[in-house]
Short mmCIF file of C-alpha atoms in Angstrom, two decimals:
data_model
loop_
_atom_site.label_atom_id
_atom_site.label_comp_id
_atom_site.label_asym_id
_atom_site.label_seq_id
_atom_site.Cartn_x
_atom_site.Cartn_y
_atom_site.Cartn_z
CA UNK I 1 -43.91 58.30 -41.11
CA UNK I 2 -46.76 59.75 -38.74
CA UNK I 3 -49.03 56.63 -39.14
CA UNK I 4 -45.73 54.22 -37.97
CA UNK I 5 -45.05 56.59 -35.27
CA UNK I 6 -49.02 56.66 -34.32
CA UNK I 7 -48.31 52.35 -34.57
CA UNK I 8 -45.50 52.17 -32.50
CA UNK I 9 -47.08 54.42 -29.52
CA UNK I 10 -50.33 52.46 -30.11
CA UNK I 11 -48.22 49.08 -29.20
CA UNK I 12 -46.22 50.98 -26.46
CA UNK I 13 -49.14 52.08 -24.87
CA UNK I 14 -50.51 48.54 -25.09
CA UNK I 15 -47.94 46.68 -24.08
CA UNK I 16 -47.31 49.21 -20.59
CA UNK I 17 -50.46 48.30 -19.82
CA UNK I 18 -49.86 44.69 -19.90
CA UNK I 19 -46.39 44.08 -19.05
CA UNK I 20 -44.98 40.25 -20.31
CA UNK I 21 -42.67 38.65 -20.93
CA UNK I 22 -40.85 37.31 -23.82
CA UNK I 23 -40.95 33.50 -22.33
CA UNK I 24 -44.33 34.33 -21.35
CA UNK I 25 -45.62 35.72 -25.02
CA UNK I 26 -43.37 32.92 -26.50
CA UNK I 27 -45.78 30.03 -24.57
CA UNK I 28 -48.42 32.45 -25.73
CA UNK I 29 -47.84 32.23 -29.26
CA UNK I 30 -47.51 28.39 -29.25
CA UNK I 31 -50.85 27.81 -27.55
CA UNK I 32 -52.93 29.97 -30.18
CA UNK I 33 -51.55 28.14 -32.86
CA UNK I 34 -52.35 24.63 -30.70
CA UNK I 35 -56.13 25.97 -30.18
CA UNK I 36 -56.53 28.07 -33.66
CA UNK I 37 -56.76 31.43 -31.61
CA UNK I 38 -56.81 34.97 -33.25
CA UNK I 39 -56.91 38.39 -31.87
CA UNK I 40 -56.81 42.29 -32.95
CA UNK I 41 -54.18 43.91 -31.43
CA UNK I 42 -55.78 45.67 -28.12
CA UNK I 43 -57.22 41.85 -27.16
CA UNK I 44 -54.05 39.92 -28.29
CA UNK I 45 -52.25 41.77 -25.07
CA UNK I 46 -55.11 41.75 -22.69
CA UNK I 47 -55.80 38.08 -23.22
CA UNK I 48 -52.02 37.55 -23.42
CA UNK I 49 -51.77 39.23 -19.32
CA UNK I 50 -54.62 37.12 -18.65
CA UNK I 51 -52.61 33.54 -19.87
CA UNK I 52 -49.63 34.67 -18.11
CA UNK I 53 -51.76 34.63 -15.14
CA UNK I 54 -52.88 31.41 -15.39
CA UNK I 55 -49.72 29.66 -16.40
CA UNK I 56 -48.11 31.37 -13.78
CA UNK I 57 -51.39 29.80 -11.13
CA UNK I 58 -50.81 26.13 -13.25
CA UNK I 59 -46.86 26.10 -12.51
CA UNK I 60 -46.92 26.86 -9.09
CA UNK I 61 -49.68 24.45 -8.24
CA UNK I 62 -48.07 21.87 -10.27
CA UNK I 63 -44.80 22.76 -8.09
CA UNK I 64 -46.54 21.71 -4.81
CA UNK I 65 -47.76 18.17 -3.19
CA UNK I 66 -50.96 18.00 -4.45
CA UNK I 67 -53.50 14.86 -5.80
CA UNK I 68 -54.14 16.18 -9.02
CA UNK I 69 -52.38 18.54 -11.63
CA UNK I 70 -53.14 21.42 -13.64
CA UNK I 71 -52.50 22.11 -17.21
CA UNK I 72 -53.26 24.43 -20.30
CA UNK I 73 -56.26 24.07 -22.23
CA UNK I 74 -58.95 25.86 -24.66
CA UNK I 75 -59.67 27.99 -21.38
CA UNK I 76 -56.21 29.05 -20.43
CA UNK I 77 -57.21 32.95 -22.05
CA UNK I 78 -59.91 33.29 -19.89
CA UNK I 79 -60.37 34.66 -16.38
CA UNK I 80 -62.59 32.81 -14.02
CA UNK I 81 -65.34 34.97 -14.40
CA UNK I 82 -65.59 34.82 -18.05
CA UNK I 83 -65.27 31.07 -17.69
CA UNK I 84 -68.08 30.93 -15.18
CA UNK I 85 -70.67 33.70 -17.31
CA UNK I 86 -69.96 30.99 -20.38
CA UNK I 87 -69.62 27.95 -19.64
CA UNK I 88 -71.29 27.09 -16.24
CA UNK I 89 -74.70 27.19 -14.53
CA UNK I 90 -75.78 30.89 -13.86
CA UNK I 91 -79.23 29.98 -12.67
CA UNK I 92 -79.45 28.79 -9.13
CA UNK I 93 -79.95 25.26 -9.30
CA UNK I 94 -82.79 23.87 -6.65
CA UNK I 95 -82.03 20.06 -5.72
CA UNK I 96 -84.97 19.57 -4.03
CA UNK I 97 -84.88 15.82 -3.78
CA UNK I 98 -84.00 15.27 -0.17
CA UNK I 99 -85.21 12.13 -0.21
CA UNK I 100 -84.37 9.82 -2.62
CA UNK I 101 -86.50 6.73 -4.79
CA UNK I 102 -83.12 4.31 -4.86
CA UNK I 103 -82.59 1.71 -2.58
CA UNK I 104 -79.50 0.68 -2.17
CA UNK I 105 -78.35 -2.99 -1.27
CA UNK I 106 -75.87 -3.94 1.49
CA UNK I 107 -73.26 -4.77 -1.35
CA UNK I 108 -70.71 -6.37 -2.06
CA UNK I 109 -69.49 -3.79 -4.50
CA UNK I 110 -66.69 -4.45 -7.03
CA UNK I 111 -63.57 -2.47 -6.13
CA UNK I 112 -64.06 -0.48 -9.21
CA UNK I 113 -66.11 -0.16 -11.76
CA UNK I 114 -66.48 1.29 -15.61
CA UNK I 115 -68.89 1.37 -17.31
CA UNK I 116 -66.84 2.87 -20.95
CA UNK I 117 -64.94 -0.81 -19.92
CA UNK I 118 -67.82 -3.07 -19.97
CA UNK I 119 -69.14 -2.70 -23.01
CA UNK I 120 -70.35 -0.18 -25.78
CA UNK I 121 -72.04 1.37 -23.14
CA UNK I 122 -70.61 4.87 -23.25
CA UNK I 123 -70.95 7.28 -26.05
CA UNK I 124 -67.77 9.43 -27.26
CA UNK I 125 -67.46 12.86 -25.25
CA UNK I 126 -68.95 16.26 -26.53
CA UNK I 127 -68.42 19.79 -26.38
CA UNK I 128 -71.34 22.12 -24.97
CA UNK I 129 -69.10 25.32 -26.02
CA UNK I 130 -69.90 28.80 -24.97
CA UNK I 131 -73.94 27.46 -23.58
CA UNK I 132 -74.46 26.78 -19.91
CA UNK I 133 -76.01 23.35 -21.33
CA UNK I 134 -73.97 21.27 -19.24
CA UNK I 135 -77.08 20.01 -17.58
CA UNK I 136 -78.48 18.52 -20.68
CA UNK I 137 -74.92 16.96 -21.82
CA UNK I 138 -75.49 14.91 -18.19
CA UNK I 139 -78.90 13.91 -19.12
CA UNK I 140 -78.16 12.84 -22.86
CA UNK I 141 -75.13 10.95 -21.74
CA UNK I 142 -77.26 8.96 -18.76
CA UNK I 143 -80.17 8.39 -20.86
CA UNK I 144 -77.99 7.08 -23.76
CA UNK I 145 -76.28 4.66 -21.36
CA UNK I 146 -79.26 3.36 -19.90
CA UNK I 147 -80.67 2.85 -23.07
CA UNK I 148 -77.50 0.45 -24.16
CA UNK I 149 -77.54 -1.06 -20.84
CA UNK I 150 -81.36 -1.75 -21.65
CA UNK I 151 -81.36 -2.66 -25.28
CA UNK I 152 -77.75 -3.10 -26.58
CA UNK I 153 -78.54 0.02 -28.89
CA UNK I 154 -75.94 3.07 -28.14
CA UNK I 155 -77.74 6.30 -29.28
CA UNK I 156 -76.67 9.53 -29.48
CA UNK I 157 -79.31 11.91 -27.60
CA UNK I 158 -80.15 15.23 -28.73
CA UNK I 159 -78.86 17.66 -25.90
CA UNK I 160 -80.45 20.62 -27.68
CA UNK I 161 -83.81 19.46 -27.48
CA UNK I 162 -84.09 20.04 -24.17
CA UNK I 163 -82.51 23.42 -24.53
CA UNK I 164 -85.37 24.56 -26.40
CA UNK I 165 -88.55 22.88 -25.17
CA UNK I 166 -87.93 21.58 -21.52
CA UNK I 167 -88.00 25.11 -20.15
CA UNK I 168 -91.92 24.10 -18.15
CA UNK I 169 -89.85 21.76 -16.01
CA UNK I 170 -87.98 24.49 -14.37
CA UNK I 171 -84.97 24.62 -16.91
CA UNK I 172 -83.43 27.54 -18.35
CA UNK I 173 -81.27 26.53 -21.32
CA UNK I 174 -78.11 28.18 -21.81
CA UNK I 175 -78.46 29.44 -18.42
CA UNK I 176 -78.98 25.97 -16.51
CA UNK I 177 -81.20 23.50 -15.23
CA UNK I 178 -80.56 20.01 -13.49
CA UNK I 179 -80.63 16.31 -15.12
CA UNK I 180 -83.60 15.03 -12.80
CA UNK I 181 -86.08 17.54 -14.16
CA UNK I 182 -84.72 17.24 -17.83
CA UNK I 183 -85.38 13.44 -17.38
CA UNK I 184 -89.22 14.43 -15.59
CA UNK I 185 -89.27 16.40 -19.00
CA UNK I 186 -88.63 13.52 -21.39
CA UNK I 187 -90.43 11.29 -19.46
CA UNK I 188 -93.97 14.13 -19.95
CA UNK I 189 -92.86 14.53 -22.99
CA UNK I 190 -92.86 11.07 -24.27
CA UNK I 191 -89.51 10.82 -25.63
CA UNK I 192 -86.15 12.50 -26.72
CA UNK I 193 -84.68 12.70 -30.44
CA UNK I 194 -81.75 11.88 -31.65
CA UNK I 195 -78.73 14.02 -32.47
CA UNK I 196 -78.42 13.79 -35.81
CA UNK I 197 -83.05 14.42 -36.16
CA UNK I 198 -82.17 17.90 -33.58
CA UNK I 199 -78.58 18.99 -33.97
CA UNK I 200 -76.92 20.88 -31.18
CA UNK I 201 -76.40 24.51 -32.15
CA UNK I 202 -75.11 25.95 -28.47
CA UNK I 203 -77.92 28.58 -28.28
CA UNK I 204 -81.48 29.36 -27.27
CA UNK I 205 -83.98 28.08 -29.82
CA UNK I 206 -87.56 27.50 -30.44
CA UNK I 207 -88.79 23.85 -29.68
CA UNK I 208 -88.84 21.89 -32.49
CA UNK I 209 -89.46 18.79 -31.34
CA UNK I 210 -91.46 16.06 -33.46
CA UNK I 211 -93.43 13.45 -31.51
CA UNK I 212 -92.93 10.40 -34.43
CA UNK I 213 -89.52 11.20 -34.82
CA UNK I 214 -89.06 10.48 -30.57
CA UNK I 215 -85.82 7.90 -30.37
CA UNK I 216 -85.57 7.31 -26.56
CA UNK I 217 -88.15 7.14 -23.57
CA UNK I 218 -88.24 7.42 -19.85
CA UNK I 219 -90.64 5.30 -17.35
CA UNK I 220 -89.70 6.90 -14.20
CA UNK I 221 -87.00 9.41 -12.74
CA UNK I 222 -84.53 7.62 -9.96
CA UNK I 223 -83.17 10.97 -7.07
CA UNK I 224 -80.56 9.49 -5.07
CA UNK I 225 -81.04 10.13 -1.59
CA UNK I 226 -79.27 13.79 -1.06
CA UNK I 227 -76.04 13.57 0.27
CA UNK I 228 -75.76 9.55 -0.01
CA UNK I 229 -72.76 9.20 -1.93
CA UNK I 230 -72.79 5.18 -1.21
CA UNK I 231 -76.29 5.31 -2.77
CA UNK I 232 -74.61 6.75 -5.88
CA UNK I 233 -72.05 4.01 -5.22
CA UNK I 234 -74.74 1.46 -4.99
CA UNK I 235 -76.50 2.44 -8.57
CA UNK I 236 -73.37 2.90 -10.68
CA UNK I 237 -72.21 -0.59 -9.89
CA UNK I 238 -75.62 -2.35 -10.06
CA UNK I 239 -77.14 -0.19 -12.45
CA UNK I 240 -75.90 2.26 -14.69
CA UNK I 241 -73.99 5.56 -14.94
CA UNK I 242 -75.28 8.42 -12.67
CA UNK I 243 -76.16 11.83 -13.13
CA UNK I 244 -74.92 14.30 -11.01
CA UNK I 245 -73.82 18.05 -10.09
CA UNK I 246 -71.52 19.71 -7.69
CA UNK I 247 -69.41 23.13 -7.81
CA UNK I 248 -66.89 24.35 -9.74
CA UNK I 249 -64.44 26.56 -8.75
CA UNK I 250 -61.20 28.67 -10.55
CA UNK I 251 -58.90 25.65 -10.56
CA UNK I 252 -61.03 22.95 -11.80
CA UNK I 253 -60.70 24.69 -15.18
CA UNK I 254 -57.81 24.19 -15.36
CA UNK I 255 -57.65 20.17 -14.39
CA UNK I 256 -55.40 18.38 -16.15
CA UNK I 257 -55.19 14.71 -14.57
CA UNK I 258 -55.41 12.73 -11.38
CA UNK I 259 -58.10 13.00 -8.51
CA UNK I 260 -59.18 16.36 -8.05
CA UNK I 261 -59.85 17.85 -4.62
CA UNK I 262 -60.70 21.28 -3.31
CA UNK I 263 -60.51 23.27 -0.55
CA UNK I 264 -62.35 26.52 -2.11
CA UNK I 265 -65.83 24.82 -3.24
CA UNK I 266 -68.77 23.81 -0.79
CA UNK I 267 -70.64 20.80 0.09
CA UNK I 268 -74.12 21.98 -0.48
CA UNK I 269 -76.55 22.52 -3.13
CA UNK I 270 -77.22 25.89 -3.10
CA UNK I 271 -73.90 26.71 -5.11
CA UNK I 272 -73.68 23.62 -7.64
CA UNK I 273 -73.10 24.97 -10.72
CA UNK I 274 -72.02 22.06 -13.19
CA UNK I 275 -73.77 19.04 -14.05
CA UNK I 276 -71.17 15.74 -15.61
CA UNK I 277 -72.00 11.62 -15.70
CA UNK I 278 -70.42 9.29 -13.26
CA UNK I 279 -69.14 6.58 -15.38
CA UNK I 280 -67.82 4.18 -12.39
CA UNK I 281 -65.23 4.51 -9.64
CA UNK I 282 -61.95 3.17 -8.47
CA UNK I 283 -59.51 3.87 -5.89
CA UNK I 284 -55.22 5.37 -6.69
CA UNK I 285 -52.62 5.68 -4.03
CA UNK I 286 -55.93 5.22 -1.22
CA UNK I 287 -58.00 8.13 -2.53
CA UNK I 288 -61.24 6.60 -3.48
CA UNK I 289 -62.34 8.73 -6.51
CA UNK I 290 -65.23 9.03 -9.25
CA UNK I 291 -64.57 8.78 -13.46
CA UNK I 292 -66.69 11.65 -14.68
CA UNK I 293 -67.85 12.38 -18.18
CA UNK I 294 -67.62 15.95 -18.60
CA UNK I 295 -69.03 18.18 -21.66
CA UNK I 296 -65.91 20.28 -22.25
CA UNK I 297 -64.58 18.86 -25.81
CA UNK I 298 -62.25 15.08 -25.82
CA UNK I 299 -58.85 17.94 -25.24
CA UNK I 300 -59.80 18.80 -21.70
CA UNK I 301 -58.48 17.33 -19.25
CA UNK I 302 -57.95 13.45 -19.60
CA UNK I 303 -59.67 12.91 -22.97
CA UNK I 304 -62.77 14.82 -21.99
CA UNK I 305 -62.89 12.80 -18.24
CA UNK I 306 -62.07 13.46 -14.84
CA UNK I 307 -61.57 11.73 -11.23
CA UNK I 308 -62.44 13.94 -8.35
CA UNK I 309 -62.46 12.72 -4.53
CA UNK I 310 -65.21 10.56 -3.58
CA UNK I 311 -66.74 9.50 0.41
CA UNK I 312 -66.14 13.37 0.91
CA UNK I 313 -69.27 15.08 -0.96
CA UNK I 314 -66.51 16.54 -2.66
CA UNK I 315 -68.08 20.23 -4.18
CA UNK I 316 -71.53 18.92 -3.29
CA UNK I 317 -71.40 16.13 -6.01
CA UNK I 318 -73.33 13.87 -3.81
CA UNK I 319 -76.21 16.89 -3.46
CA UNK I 320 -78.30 16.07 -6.49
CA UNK I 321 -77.86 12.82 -8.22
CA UNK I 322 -79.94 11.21 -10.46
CA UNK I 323 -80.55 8.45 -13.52
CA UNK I 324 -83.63 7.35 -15.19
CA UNK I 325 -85.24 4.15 -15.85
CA UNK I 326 -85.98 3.16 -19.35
CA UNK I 327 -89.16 2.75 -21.20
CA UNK I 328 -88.48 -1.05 -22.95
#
């Protein structure tokens, strides 16, 4: 009798901490069974406060007149600043590169392009879980593009490699770097392995990196001019997909479709945090926009891809782009 009585002040106490609702522990419920979540008791009701939150931030935005909608995901028990410690850039990110080594053409330029559309050109997205590895994700995904562009051959890239070893380039690991120095480091380095030679793991290792067993080379690193988005424009529909990196702020996590747009995030480098692939480009309802590969698992938001705003530097995507050229 004492030890139920001890139980049901332990869940009264709990629960006047976090008040909720039934509706609200209800939509709860549903999404830890959808994402396999589990909790004691003391972090079931703190993280269940913390979705309320964010559903309650996701309906009311969806509610209003806006370019782009928001939705649950594997996120939606996280605050921002958990998000941001886990899954982003903590490292400030120097994009140096003011001026670029592309040269850009006076067009014509398709009205859209993409590249996942044109031929096996694109590999499948990944997941960079709880590692602020986004920047290597970027890299692999470029790389293994220009490669098939190159060759025909899609390969999958080992993103954890350059974890590990590519730390003398000014890269931190799980704590950042940017795509144009990982491809300096690959190109120094003579050559990247492959994914399944140097499996991703999500954490700081030691390098273990094995010259003969190199799959895929870079001649030369390409910077985009900074700030010239219509550069970018120029190389992803000549080229090849494009590196890049801007700033994420607390609603992007929770993106769910259409062309994202901010009025929270900057338009300079100092505060880019988040490095994705520009795929290609297109246009919907007159807002010009970007298809980005992102690194956040094939659930988030539209199958692992995203459109945000382009012509605007939207978040200071246009601050730091790169791709590289391949070694044939």
């Amino acid at each position: 009798m004492k030890i139920l009585v001890l139980l049901i002040f332990a869940v009264y106490s709990v629960t006047s901490l976090y008040p909720f609702s039934e509706e609200g522990e209800y939509h709860f419920k549903l999404w830890m069974s959808q994402y396999n979540k589990v909790y004691d008791m003391e972090e079931y009701y703190h993280r269940l406060q913390i979705f309320i939150e964010n559903k309650r931030r996701i309906d009311y935005h969806n509610e209003g007149n806006h370019t782009f909608t928001m939705g649950l995901n594997q996120f939606s028990d996280l605050t921002f600043a958990e998000f941001r410690k886990s899954f982003l850039l903590t490292e400030p990110q120097n994009c140096s590169a003011t001026k670029g080594s592309h040269v850009s053409s006076n067009g014509p330029y398709p009205e859209s392009v993409d590249w996942r559309k044109k031929g096996h050109y694109v590999t499948a997205v990944k997941n960079q879980g709880p590692c602020g590895s986004c920047w290597t994700f970027s890299t692999t995904g470029c790389l293994e593009s220009v490669t098939a562009i190159a060759t025909g051959k899609l390969l999958q890239l080992s993103e954890q490699q350059l974890v590990d070893c590519a730390q003398a380039f000014n890269n931190h690991g799980c704590n950042g770097g940017l795509p144009s120095q990982a491809f300096e480091y690959i190109k120094y380095n003579k050559g990247i392995m492959t994914e399944e030679d140097y499996p991703y793991t999500a954490h700081d290792d030691t390098c273990k990196f094995k010259t003969e067993l190199a799959a895929a080379f870079v001649k030369d690193v390409v910077n985009i001019t900074k700030y010239d988005e219509m550069g970018m424009l120029d190389a992803v529909a000549r080229f090849n997909p494009v590196s890049l990196a801007y700033e994420v702020t607390s609603d992007f996590m929770h993106y769910d479709g259409g062309v994202y747009t901010s009025m929270e995030c900057h338009n300079t480098t100092d505060t880019v945090n988040h490095a994705v692939l520009a795929v290609g480009y297109s246009e919907e309802k007159g807002t010009p926009y970007w298809i980005v590969k992102n690194s956040w698992g094939s659930s988030w938001g539209m199958k692992g891809y995203f459109f945000i705003e382009r012509g605007k530097n939207m978040c200071g995507l246009a601050g730091c782009s790169s791709y590289p050229l391949p070694v044939l």
